[in-house]
Amino acid sequence: MTFQGSLRFALRMALGAGAVVLVAVVALIDRSQRLDLLHPELVTGWVLLAAVVFLALLNVRKKLSMVPVGRASDWVAAHVVLGVVVIVIYAFHARAIWPSGYELALALLFYAVILSGLIGYLLQRMAPASLANLGYEVIWERIPAELADMRERIEASILECARETGSEVLPRLYREELAWYFRRPRFVLASLVGTGASSSWVHHRLDSVSIYLRGKEIEHATFLRECARRKVHIDRAYAIQGLLKCWLLVHVPATYGFLVLVLWHLILVHVYLV
Amino acid sequence: MSSIPRPQRWDRPFDENMSDDDVARLLAFPAFADIDAARFPDQIPLEGIVHNDSRLLHFAPGEVVVREGDYGNSAFLVLEGTVSVVLAPGLPASMLGRSSSRKRGFASAFSQLWRNRNDVPEVRVYERRSQAAASSQAAGVTMVDIAAVKQGNSTVQLGSGRIFGEIAALARGPRTATVIADSNSVLLEIRWQGLRELRRFDAGWRERIDRTYRANALKVHLGEDPLFAGLPPEALEKVAAATLFETYGSLDWNVQFKRKSGSESRDVPPIVAEGDYPDGLLMIRGGFARVTRHIGNGERSLTYLSAGSSFGLDELYRMWRGEPGISLRASIAPLGYVDVLRVPYFILVEHVFPNLTQPPQDNLHEAYERPLTDDSLMEWAIDERFINGTRTMMIDLDRCVRCDDCVRACASTHGGNPRFVRHGKQHDHWMVTNACMHCIDPVCMIGCPTGAIHRDQATGMVVINDESCIGCQTCANSCPYDNIRMVEIRNPLGDIIADSATGRPILKASKCDFCYEQPGGPACVRACPHDALSRNSFAELAKLAELR
Ligand code: HEM
């Protein structure tokens, strides 16, 4: 391992140890205050808030890529570890799974953040390899352009086929079914799960008409099959990359919603305590 | 749309203060007086080269003219006085007052947050440009005690009319020796664009540059090699006299490479072939060579050689020890182009082998024994020529979540426009993206008419001086990997800046500069949340042991 590598390994270990210590300290304070009939919620609440604010700062870190404020990967490691710790601190603090009133909204937003975070973390660990295994890289922003380009080439091939052979088979197949397929990513859910629906749908159609094809038409059908293979990859890449982006659409807005309600919560608690 | 006159070559002369009188005096100097000016094309006249591609420099005794290891793009002609070249092992770095490139401070880096306009990328403010900032090569002044240097080191003195620095200038590499002024000296620094034209259009300069280049390069090269480093000067002289210079392939390999849409051809005649009788040690001086062995019906790359590595010592040594039937165990073939020194067997027998305390060892055998598929990444890197890169951007696709944080980080450190595309060739789960690799052999620098693309002296990164870039696209066309893009520039209002004469947009070359001015290093690496992106040198990555 390089020096940098070992340094970062040590940093990750320290993170883990820090998390355990933090949980232990919060547990001790909670217990001792409870025995003294004090309000441990005050301490656990502030610790929880500090932790959540730190977690939310990841968003700020992402905007500060021009200044050396630590590597994003170290921030994410700290984020995930603290994210899990926060669940424990929350449990000490709230003590109820389904509170009532506005606190239910607060709890639901917290669960949304935590759950989406955990799901997102797992996705980030598992999904990239599936994308890599596709064999060629699909750029999310370029999917519409890539499909438009593919459609253009397919339509040119089909027109040429009609001109050369006078046969209507491929033009009809394209008009009746394949145009729909190549218009945009299809079978998103199935592609995500990996059922192979996209592939079998298009190849089944091509197989069905293959008995009507002769000579030159077969060459054009082969070209269609090549495009279909690529389209199957695009469908899968679209589904996986979409999911990799989607979860953040829950995680981040829920974070902000949660922080706003926390502010409200603080004011109420303050008024109540005073 | 706003407009300015289209930048031209020589808009920014190397020396703003060079007067017509200076040029007339220089043209009367013997080195220039013998040149037939008529051989130069009208648009690049000799006078123009002297006027625009050279500058007069005055040095006091003990002042360092060039430092060993700095990347230089120019050669020097001694006009008055003398200078001393410090031979290997050279002066310690501390004595040379190494300067570092101008890193931004924290505050300056932070201010990019609001200075960068993501809505309007590539903004240039022309009114505020300083005319004096033309040269990014201006050296800091470093003084040394010349007497002490001469006492502790072997030096070679150069007087009026001698040229030096052409090794670095023509090979696009680091300075191979430190040069110090002996007395009050006047030197003419010729940037390599001018040197190239002088060499191209005048036979005398060509012969002179090549002779000095070859002789100096050889001495330096041999002196730096552990095999010859300990030899007494007379023996080294003999080795140098017997060594042959050979060049294989073509220096503009990048043109052919690009034409073949970026993949190195394997059908290249070998320099020496597996099974041949070894007749000398092959030392690589520049460029690359592939080392292969037959396998089945193909050739398997065992490793590649680059400047500083050599081939055949093991076989030659075993021959000297009297082992029968020795032949080369592998072939070597040029990758693009390669500069080779061939040190004959009899020289090694006379001066090297008797001094060796241990038999030389290479890793060819282990390389051949490795499982066949272990080398696929290296084979690919060789075929695609990624071995040229020293900071190749590699993305591990098994980790990359395609969030584009790297692209955004790059944009926010470079005026709102990213300097690379998160796309590129793929092998297994590795992607080499279209980001400047800061090559060992930066062919993009060949032909830049203004010297805008250069190596940063302190870091060795290949960077573009935006002020002197005239948007001619030479570098972008030369880059074999398509890692340089031409961008339209805008004024702060967001209008495209156009050439006042033609109305066409002014272009500037844009590429990754490895964040050489940013504190904290490359933003792309720091921004990756999953440690998927790294900048690598293939030489380190493949951990290819030297052949001996
Ligand atoms: C109250 C708790 C949490 C808050 C306030 C929070 C907030 C955030 C914010 C603001 C981001 C930045 C998103 C962006 O700008 O792109 C983020 C990203 C992320 N969070 Fe959380 N988070 C919390 C808990 C968790 C938990 C428990 C996990 C998982 C164990 C988690 C995993 C992640 C991951 C994997 C990312 C994406 C990192 C990346 O790829 O850049 N978060 N979170």
CSV table of C-alpha atoms and ligand atoms in Angstrom, one decimal, chain A residues 52-53 55-60 62-63 76 79-84 86-87 110 113-121 124 247-248 251-252 255-256 258-259, chain B residues 401 403 405 529-530, ligand 1:
chain,number,residue,atom,x,y,z
A,52,VAL,CA,-27.4,16.4,10.7
A,53,VAL,CA,-26.0,19.8,9.8
A,55,LEU,CA,-24.3,15.5,7.0
A,56,ALA,CA,-26.1,18.2,5.0
A,57,LEU,CA,-22.7,20.0,4.5
A,58,LEU,CA,-21.8,17.3,2.0
A,59,ASN,CA,-23.9,19.3,-0.4
A,60,VAL,CA,-21.8,22.4,0.3
A,62,LYS,CA,-19.6,19.4,-3.5
A,63,LYS,CA,-19.8,23.0,-4.6
A,76,VAL,CA,-18.7,10.5,1.8
A,79,HIS,CA,-21.2,10.9,5.8
A,80,VAL,CA,-22.2,7.3,5.7
A,81,VAL,CA,-20.7,6.5,9.1
A,82,LEU,CA,-22.2,9.5,10.7
A,83,GLY,CA,-25.5,8.8,8.8
A,84,VAL,CA,-25.7,5.4,10.6
A,86,VAL,CA,-27.5,9.5,13.5
A,87,ILE,CA,-30.1,6.7,13.4
A,110,PHE,CA,-36.1,11.7,8.8
A,113,VAL,CA,-33.7,10.8,4.4
A,114,ILE,CA,-32.3,7.7,6.2
A,115,LEU,CA,-34.0,5.1,4.0
A,116,SER,CA,-33.1,6.8,0.8
A,117,GLY,CA,-29.5,7.3,2.0
A,118,LEU,CA,-29.2,3.6,2.9
A,119,ILE,CA,-30.8,2.5,-0.4
A,120,GLY,CA,-28.6,5.0,-2.3
A,121,TYR,CA,-25.5,3.7,-0.6
A,124,GLN,CA,-23.8,3.0,-5.4
A,247,TRP,CA,-32.6,8.4,-5.1
A,248,LEU,CA,-30.9,11.7,-4.6
A,251,HIS,CA,-32.5,12.2,-0.2
A,252,VAL,CA,-31.7,15.9,-0.8
A,255,THR,CA,-33.0,16.7,3.9
A,256,TYR,CA,-34.0,20.3,3.3
A,258,PHE,CA,-36.3,17.9,7.5
A,259,LEU,CA,-34.0,20.9,8.3
B,401,VAL,CA,-21.6,6.0,-10.3
B,403,CYS,CA,-22.4,11.4,-11.1
B,405,ASP,CA,-18.9,15.4,-10.0
B,529,PRO,CA,-17.0,10.6,-4.1
B,530,HIS,CA,-16.0,7.0,-4.7
C,1,HEM,C1,-30.1,13.0,8.5
C,1,HEM,C2,-29.3,12.3,7.8
C,1,HEM,C3,-28.8,12.6,6.5
C,1,HEM,C4,-28.7,13.8,5.8
C,1,HEM,C5,-29.1,15.2,6.3
C,1,HEM,C6,-28.1,13.6,4.6
C,1,HEM,C7,-27.8,14.6,3.6
C,1,HEM,C8,-27.2,14.4,2.4
C,1,HEM,C9,-26.8,15.4,1.5
C,1,HEM,C10,-27.2,16.8,1.6
C,1,HEM,C11,-26.2,14.8,0.5
C,1,HEM,C12,-25.6,15.5,-0.7
C,1,HEM,C13,-26.3,15.2,-2.0
C,1,HEM,C14,-25.7,15.9,-3.2
C,1,HEM,O1,-25.5,17.1,-3.0
C,1,HEM,O2,-25.5,15.3,-4.2
C,1,HEM,C15,-26.1,13.4,0.7
C,1,HEM,C16,-25.5,12.4,-0.1
C,1,HEM,C17,-25.4,11.1,0.3
C,1,HEM,N1,-25.9,10.5,1.4
C,1,HEM,FE1,-26.8,11.4,2.9
C,1,HEM,N2,-27.8,12.3,4.5
C,1,HEM,C18,-28.2,11.6,5.6
C,1,HEM,C19,-28.1,10.3,5.9
C,1,HEM,C20,-27.5,9.4,5.1
C,1,HEM,C21,-27.4,8.0,5.4
C,1,HEM,C22,-27.9,7.3,6.7
C,1,HEM,C23,-26.8,7.4,4.4
C,1,HEM,C24,-26.4,6.0,4.2
C,1,HEM,C25,-25.9,5.2,5.0
C,1,HEM,C26,-26.5,8.4,3.4
C,1,HEM,C27,-25.8,8.2,2.2
C,1,HEM,C28,-25.5,9.2,1.3
C,1,HEM,C29,-24.8,8.9,0.1
C,1,HEM,C30,-24.3,7.6,-0.4
C,1,HEM,C31,-24.8,10.1,-0.6
C,1,HEM,C32,-24.2,10.4,-1.9
C,1,HEM,C33,-22.8,10.7,-1.9
C,1,HEM,C34,-22.3,10.9,-3.3
C,1,HEM,O3,-22.3,10.0,-4.1
C,1,HEM,O4,-21.8,12.0,-3.5
C,1,HEM,N3,-26.9,9.6,3.9
C,1,HEM,N4,-26.7,13.1,1.9
